[in-house]
PDB file of C-alpha atoms and ligand atoms in Angstrom:
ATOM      1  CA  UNK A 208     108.947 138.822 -21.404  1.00 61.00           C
ATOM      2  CA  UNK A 209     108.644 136.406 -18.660  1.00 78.00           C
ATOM      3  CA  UNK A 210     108.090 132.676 -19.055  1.00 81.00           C
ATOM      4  CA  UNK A 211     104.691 132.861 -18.030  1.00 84.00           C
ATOM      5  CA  UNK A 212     103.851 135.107 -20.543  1.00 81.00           C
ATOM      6  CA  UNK A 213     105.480 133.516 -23.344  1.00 78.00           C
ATOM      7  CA  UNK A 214     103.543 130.563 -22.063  1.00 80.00           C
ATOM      8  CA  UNK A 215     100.136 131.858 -22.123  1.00 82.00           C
ATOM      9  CA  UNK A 216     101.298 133.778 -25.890  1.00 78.00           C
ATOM     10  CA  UNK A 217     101.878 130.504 -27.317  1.00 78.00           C
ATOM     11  CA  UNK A 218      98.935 128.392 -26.031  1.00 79.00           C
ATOM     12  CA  UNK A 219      96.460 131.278 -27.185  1.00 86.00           C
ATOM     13  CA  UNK A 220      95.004 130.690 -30.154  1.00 85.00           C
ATOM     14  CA  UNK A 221      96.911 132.903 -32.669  1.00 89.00           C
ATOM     15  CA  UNK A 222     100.130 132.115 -30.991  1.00 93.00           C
ATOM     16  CA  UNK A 223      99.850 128.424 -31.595  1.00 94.00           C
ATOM     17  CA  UNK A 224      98.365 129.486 -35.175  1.00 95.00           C
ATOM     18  CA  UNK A 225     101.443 131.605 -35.891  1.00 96.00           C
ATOM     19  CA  UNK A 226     103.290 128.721 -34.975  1.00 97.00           C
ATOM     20  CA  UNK A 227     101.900 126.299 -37.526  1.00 97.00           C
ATOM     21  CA  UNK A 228     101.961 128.767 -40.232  1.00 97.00           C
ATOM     22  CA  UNK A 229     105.930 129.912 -39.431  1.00 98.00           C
ATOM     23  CA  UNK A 230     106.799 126.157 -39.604  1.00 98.00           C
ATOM     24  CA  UNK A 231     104.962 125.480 -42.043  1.00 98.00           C
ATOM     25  CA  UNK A 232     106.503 127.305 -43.985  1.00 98.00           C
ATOM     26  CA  UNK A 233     109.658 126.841 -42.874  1.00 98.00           C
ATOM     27  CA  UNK A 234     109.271 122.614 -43.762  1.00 98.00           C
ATOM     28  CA  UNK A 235     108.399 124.041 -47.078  1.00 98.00           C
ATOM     29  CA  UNK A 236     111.417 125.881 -47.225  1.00 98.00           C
ATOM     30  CA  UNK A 237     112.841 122.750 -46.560  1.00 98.00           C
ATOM     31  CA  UNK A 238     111.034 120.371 -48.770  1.00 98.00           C
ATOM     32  CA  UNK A 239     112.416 122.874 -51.804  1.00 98.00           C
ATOM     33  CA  UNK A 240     116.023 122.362 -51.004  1.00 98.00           C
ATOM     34  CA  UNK A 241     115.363 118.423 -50.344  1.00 98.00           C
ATOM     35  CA  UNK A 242     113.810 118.386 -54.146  1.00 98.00           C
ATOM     36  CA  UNK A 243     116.790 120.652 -56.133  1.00 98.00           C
ATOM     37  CA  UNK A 244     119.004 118.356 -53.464  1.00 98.00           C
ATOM     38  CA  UNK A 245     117.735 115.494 -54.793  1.00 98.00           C
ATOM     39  CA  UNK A 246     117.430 116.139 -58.663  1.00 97.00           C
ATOM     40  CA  UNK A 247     120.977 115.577 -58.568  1.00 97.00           C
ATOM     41  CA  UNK A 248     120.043 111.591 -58.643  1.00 97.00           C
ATOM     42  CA  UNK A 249     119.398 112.885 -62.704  1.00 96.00           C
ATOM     43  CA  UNK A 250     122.987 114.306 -62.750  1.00 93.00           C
ATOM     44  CA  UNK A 251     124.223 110.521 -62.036  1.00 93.00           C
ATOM     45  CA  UNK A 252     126.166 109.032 -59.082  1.00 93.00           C
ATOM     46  CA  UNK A 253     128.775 111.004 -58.624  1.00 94.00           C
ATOM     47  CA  UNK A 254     126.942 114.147 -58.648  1.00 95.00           C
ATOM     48  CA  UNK A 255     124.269 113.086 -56.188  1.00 97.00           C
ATOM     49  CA  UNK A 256     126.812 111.072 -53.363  1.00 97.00           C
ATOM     50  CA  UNK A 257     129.794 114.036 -54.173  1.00 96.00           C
ATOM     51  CA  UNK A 258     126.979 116.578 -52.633  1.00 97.00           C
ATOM     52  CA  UNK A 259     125.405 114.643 -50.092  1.00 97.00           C
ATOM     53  CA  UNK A 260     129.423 113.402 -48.795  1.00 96.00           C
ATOM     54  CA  UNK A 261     129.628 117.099 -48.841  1.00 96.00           C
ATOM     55  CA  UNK A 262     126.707 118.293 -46.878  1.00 96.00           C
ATOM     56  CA  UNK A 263     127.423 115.411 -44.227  1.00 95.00           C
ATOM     57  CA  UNK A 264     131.111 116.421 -43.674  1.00 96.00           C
ATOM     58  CA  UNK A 265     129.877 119.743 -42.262  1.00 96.00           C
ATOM     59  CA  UNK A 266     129.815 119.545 -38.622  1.00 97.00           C
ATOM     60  CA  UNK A 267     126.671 121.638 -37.966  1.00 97.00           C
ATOM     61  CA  UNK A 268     124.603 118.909 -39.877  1.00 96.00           C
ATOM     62  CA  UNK A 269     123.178 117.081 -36.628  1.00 97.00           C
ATOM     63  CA  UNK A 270     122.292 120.476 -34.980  1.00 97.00           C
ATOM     64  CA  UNK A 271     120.395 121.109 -38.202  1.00 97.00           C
ATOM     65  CA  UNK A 272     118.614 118.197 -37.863  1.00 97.00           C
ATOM     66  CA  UNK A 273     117.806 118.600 -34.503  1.00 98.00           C
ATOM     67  CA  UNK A 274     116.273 121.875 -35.399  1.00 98.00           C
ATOM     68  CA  UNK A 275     114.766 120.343 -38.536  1.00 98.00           C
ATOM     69  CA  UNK A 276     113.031 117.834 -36.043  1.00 98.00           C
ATOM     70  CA  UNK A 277     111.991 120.515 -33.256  1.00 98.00           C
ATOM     71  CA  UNK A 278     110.295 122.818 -36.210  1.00 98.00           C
ATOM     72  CA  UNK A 279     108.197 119.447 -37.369  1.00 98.00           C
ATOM     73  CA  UNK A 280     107.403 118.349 -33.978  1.00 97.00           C
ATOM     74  CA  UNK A 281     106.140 122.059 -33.760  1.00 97.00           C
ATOM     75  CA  UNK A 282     103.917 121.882 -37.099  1.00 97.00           C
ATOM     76  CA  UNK A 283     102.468 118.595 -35.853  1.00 97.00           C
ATOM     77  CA  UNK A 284     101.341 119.153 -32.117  1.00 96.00           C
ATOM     78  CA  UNK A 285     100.076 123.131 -33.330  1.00 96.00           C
ATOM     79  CA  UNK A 286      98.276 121.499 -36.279  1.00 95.00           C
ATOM     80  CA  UNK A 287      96.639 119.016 -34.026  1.00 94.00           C
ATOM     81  CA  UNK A 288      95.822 121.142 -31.149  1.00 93.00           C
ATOM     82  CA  UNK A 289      93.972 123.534 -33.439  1.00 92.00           C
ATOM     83  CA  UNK A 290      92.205 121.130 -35.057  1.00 90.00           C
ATOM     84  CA  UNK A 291      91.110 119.587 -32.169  1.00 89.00           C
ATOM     85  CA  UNK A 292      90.381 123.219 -30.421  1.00 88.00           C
ATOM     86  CA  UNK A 293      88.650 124.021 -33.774  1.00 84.00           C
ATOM     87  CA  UNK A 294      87.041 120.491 -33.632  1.00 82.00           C
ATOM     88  CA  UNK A 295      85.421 120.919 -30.431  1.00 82.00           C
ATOM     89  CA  UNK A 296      84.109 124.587 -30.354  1.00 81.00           C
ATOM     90  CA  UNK A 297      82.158 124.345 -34.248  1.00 73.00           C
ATOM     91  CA  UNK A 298      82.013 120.248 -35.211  1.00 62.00           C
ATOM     92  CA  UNK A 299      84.092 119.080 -37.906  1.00 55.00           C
ATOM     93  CA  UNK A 300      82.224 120.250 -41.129  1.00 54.00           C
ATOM     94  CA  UNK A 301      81.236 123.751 -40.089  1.00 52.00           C
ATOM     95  CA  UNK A 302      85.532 124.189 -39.237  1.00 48.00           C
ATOM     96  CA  UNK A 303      86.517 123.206 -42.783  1.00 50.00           C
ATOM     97  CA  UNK A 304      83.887 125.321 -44.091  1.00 45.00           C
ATOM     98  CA  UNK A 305      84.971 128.339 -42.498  1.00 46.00           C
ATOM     99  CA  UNK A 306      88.126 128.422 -42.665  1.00 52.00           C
ATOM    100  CA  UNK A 307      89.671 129.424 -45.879  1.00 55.00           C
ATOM    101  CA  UNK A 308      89.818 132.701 -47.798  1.00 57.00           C
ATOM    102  CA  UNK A 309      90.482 130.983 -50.919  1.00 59.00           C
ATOM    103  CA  UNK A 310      86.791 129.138 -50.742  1.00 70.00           C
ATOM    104  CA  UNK A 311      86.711 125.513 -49.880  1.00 84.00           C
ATOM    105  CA  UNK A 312      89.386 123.114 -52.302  1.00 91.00           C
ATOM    106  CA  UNK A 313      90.171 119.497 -52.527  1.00 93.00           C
ATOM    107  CA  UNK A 314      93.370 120.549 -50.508  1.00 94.00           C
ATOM    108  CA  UNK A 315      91.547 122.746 -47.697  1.00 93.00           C
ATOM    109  CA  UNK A 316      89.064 119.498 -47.237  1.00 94.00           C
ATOM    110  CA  UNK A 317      91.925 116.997 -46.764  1.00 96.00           C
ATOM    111  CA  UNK A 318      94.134 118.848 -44.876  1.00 96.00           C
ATOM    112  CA  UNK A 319      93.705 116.300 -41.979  1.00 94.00           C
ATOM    113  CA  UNK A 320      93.803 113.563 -44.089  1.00 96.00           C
ATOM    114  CA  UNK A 321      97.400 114.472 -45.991  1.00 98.00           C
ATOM    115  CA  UNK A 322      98.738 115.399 -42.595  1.00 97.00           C
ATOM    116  CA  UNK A 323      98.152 112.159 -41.510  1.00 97.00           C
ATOM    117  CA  UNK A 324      99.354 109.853 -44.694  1.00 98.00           C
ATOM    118  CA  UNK A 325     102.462 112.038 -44.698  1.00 98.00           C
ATOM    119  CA  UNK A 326     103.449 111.666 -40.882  1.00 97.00           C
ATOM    120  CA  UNK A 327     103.109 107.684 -42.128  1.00 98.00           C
ATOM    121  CA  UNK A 328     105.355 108.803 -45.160  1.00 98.00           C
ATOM    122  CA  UNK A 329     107.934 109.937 -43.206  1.00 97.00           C
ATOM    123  CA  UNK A 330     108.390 107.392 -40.544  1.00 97.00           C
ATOM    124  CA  UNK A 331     108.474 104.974 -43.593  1.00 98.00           C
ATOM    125  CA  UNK A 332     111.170 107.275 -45.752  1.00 98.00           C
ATOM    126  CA  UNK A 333     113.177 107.431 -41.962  1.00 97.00           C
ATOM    127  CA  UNK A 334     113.361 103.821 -41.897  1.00 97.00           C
ATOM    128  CA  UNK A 335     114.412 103.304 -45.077  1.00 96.00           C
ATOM    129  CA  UNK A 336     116.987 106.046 -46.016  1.00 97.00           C
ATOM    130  CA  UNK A 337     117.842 107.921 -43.059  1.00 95.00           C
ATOM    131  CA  UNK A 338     118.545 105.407 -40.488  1.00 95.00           C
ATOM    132  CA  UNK A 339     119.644 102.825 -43.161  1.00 94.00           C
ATOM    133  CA  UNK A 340     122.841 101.330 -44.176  1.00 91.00           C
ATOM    134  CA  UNK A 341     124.467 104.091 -46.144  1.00 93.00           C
ATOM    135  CA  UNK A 342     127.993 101.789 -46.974  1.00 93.00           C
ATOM    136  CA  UNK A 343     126.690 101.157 -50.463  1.00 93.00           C
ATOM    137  CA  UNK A 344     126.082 104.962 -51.324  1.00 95.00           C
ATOM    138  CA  UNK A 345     123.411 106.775 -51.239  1.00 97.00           C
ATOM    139  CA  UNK A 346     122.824 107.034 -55.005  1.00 96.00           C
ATOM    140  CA  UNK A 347     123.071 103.271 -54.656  1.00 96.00           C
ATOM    141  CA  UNK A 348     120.455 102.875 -51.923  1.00 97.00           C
ATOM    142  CA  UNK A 349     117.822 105.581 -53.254  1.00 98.00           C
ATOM    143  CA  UNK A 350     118.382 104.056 -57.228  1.00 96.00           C
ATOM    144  CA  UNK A 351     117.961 100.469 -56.218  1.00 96.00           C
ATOM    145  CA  UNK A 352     114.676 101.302 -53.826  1.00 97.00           C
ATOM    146  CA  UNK A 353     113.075 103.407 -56.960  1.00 98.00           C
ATOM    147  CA  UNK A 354     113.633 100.151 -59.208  1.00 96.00           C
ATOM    148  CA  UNK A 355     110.828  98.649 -56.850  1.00 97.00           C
ATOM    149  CA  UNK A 356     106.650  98.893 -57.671  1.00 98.00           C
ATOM    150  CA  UNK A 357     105.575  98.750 -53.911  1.00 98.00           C
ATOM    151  CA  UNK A 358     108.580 101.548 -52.847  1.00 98.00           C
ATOM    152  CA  UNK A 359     107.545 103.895 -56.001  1.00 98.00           C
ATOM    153  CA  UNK A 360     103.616 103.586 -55.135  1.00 98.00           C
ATOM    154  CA  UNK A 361     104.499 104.871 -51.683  1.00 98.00           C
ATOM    155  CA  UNK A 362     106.736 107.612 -52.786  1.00 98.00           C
ATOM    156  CA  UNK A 363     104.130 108.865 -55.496  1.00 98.00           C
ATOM    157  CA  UNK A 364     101.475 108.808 -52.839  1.00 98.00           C
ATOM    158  CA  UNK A 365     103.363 110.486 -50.117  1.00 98.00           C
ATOM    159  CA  UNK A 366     104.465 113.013 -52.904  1.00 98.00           C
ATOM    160  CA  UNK A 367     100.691 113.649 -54.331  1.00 98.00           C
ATOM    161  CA  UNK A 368      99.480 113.927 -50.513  1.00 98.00           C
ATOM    162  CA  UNK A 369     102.609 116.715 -50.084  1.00 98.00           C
ATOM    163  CA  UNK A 370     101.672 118.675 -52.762  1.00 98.00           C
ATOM    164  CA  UNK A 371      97.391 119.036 -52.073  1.00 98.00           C
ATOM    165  CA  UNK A 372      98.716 119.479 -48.008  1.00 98.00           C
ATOM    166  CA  UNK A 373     100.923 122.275 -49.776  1.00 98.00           C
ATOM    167  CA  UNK A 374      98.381 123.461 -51.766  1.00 97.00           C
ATOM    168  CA  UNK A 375      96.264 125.030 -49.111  1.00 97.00           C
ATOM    169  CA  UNK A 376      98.700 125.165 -46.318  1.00 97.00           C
ATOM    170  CA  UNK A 377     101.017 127.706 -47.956  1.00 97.00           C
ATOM    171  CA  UNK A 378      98.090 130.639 -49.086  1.00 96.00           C
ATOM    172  CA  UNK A 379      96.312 129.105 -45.593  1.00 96.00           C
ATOM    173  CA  UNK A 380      99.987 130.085 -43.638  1.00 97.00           C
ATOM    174  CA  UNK A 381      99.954 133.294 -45.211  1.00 96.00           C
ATOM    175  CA  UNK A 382      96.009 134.289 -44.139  1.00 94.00           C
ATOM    176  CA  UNK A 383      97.419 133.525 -40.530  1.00 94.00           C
ATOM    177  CA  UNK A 384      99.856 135.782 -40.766  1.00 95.00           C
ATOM    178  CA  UNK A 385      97.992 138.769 -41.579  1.00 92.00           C
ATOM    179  CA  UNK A 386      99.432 138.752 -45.139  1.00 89.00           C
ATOM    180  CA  UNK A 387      96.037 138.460 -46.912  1.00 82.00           C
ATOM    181  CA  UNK A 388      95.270 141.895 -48.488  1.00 87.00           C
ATOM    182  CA  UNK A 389      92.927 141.186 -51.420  1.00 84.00           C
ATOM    183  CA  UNK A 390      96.053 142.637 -53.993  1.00 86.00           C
ATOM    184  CA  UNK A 391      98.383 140.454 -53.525  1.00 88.00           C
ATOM    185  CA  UNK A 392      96.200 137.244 -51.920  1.00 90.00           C
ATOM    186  CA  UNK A 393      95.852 135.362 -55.628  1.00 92.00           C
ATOM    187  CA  UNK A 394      99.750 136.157 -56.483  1.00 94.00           C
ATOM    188  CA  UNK A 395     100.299 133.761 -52.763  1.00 96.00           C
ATOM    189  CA  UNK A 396      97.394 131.585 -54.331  1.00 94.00           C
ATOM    190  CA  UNK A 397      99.739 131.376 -57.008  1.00 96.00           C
ATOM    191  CA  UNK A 398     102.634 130.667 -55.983  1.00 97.00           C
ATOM    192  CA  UNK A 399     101.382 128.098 -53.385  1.00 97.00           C
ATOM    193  CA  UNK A 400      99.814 126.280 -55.923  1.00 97.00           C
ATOM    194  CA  UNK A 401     103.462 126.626 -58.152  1.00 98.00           C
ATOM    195  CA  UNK A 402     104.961 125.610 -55.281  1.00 98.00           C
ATOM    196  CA  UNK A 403     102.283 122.108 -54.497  1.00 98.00           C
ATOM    197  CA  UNK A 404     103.695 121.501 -58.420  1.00 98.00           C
ATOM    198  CA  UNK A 405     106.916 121.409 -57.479  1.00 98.00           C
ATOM    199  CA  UNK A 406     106.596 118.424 -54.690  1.00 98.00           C
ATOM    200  CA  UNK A 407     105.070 116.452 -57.475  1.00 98.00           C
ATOM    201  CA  UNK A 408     108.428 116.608 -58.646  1.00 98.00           C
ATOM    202  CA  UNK A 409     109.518 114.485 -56.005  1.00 98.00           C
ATOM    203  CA  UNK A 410     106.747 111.748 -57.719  1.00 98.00           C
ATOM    204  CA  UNK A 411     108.168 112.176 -60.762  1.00 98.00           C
ATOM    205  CA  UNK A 412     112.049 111.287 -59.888  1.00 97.00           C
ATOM    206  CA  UNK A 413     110.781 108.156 -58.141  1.00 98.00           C
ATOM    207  CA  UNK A 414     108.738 106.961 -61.436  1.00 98.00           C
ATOM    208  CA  UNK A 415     111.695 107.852 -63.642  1.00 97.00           C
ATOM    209  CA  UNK A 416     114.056 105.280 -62.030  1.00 97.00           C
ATOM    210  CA  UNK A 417     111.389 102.896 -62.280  1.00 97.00           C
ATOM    211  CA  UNK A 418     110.743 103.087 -65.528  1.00 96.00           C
ATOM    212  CA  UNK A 419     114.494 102.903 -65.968  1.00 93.00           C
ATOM    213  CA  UNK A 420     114.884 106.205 -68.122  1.00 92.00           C
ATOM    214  CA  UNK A 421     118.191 106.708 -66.433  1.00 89.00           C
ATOM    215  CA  UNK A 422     119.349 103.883 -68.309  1.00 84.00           C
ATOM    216  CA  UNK A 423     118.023 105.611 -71.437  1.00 80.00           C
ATOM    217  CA  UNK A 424     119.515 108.581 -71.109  1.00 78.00           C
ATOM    218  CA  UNK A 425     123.235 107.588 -70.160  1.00 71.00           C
ATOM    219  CA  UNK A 426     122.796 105.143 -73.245  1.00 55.00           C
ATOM    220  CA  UNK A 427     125.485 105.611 -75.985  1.00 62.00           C
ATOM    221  CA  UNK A 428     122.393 106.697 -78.168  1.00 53.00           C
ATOM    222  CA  UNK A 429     121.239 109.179 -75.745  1.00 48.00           C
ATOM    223  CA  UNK A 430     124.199 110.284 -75.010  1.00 57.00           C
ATOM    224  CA  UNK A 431     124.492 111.186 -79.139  1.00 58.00           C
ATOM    225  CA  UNK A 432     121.208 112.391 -79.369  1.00 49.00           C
ATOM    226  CA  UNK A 433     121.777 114.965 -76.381  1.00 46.00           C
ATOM    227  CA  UNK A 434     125.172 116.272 -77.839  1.00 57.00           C
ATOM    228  CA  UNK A 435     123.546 116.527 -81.432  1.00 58.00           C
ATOM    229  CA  UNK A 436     120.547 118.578 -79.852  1.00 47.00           C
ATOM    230  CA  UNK A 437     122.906 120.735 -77.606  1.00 49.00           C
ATOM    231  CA  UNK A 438     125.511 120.784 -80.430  1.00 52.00           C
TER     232      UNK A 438
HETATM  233  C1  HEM B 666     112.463 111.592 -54.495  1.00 51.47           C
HETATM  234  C2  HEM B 666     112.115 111.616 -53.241  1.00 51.47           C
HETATM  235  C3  HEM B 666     113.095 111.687 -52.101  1.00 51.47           C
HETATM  236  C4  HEM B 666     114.382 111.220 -52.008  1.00 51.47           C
HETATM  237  C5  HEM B 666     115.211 110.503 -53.065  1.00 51.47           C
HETATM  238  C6  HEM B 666     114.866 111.529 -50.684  1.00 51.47           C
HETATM  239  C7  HEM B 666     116.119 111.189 -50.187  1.00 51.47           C
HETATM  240  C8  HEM B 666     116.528 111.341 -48.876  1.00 51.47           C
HETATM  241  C9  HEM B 666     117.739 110.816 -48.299  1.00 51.47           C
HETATM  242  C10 HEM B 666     118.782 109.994 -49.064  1.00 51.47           C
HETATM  243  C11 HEM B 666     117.781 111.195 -47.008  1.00 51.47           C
HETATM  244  C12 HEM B 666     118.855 110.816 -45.948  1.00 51.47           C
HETATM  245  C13 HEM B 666     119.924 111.858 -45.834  1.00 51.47           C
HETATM  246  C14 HEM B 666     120.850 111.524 -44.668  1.00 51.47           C
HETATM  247  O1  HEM B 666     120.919 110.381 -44.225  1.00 51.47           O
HETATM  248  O2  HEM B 666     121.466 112.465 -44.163  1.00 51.47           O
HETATM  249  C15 HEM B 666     116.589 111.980 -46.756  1.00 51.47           C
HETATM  250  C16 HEM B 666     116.283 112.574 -45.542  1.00 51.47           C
HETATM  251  C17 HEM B 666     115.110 113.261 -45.282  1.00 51.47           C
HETATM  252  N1  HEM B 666     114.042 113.413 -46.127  1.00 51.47           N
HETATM  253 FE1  HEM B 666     113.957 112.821 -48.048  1.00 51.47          FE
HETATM  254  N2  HEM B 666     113.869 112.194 -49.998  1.00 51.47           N
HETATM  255  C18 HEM B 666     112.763 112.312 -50.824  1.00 51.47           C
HETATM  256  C19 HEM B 666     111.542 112.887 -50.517  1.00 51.47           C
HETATM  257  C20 HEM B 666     111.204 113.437 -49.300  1.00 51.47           C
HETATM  258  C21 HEM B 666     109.909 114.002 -48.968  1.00 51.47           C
HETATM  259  C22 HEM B 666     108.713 114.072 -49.919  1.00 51.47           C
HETATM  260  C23 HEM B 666     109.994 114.429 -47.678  1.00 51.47           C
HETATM  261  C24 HEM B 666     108.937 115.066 -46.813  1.00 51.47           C
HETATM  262  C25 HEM B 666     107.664 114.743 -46.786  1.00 51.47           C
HETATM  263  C26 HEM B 666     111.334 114.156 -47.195  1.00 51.47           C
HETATM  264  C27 HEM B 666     111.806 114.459 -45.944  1.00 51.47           C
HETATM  265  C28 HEM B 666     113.051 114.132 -45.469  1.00 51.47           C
HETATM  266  C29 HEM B 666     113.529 114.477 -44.147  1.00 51.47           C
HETATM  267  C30 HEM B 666     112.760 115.249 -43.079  1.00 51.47           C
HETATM  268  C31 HEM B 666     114.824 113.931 -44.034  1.00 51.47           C
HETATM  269  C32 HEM B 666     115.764 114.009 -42.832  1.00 51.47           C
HETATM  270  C33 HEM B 666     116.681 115.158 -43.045  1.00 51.47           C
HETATM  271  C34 HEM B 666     117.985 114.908 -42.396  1.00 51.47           C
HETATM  272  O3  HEM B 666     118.065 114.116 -41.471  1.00 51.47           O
HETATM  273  O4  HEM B 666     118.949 115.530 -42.841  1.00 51.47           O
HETATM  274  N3  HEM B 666     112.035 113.547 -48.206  1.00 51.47           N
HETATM  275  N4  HEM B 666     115.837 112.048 -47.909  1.00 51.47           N
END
């Protein structure tokens, strides 16, 4: 295959549609191992830095995240080239309207929308734990973020917008790819939607540092509680 060629395959149409839908899923991939990485925070400190001291000590991490950053840079410039392909040849309304299998959703109608607040998610999660100070710990510098109102509204938005932009893309991925046979289209359904419940998750771990339940639970009383109940 040439260069040409594999030019013109991925500026047609379905190549740059097979594109979104591979990375796609692929982030998706991702954003499941960035949720079990991160339920560790419930596990306490040492749990949480132990693994992520762990995962940075490998020396393969920064070619990961190069890759990590070439497969979202992917997502984003197919998703708005078709859009705007899609935008031009039918008008905005008639696009959305003809686009998904699984009939027209609150997810397939903000698809745009999500795309958008969670590109302004993740500049603002960047900023403020990826290219932050890490010397306190980074149990320390997600715990102490999640004990502020402003920081927590932000998270639970971004995480709400992640799971409706899930919500359609992963079934929507899936119909690119072919994989759409009538038996086995509402088991993808399915599990897309499963999966949309999962980045709520993410929500969820925010709110329960704000409302200070890990307190609660390492309390002496907890603590007694939990051993009688596991006892
Ligand atoms: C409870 C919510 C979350 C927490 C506590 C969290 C925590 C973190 C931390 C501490 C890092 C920095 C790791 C490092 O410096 O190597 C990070 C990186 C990252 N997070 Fe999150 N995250 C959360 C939710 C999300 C969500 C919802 C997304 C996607 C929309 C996301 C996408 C990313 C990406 C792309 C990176 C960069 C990966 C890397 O450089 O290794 N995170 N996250």
């Amino acid at each position: 295959m040439n260069l040409r060629f594999a030019l013109r395959l991925f500026t047609s149409s379905l190549g740059k549609k097979t594109v979104m839908a591979l990375s796609g899923l692929a982030l998706t991939f991702f954003m499941l191992v960035h949720l079990a990485e991160n339920l560790l925070l419930l596990k306490g400190e040492a749990a949480y830095n132990g693994w992520v001291d762990f995962l940075l000590s490998n020396p393969l991490i920064p070619l990961a995240e190069l890759g990590l950053l070439a497969v979202f840079l992917a997502h984003i410039i197919t998703g708005l080239w078709v859009r705007y392909e899609n935008y031009k040849a039918a008008g905005f309304s008639k696009y959305e309207e003809s686009k998904s299998q699984g009939g027209r959703t609150i997810g397939s109608a903000t698809m745009i929308y999500t795309a958008f607040a969670l590109l302004a998610y993740l500049i603002y999660h960047m900023m403020h734990f990826r290219f932050a100070d890490h010397s306190i710990g980074f149990y320390q510098m997600v715990t102490e973020a999640f004990r502020n109102k402003v920081f927590v509204a932000i998270y639970v938005a971004g995480a709400l917008a992640l799971a409706l932009h899930v919500s359609h893309g992963f079934q929507s991925a899936f119909q690119t790819l072919g994989l759409n046979h009538d038996k086995y289209f509402s088991f993808i359904k399915t599990a897309g939607y499963i999966t949309a419940l999962f980045m709520t998750l993410f929500a969820m771990l925010s709110l329960y540092f704000l409302l200070g339940l890990d307190a609660k639970f390492s309390s002496p009383y907890q603590q007694k509680v939990l051993e009688t109940v596991i006892n």
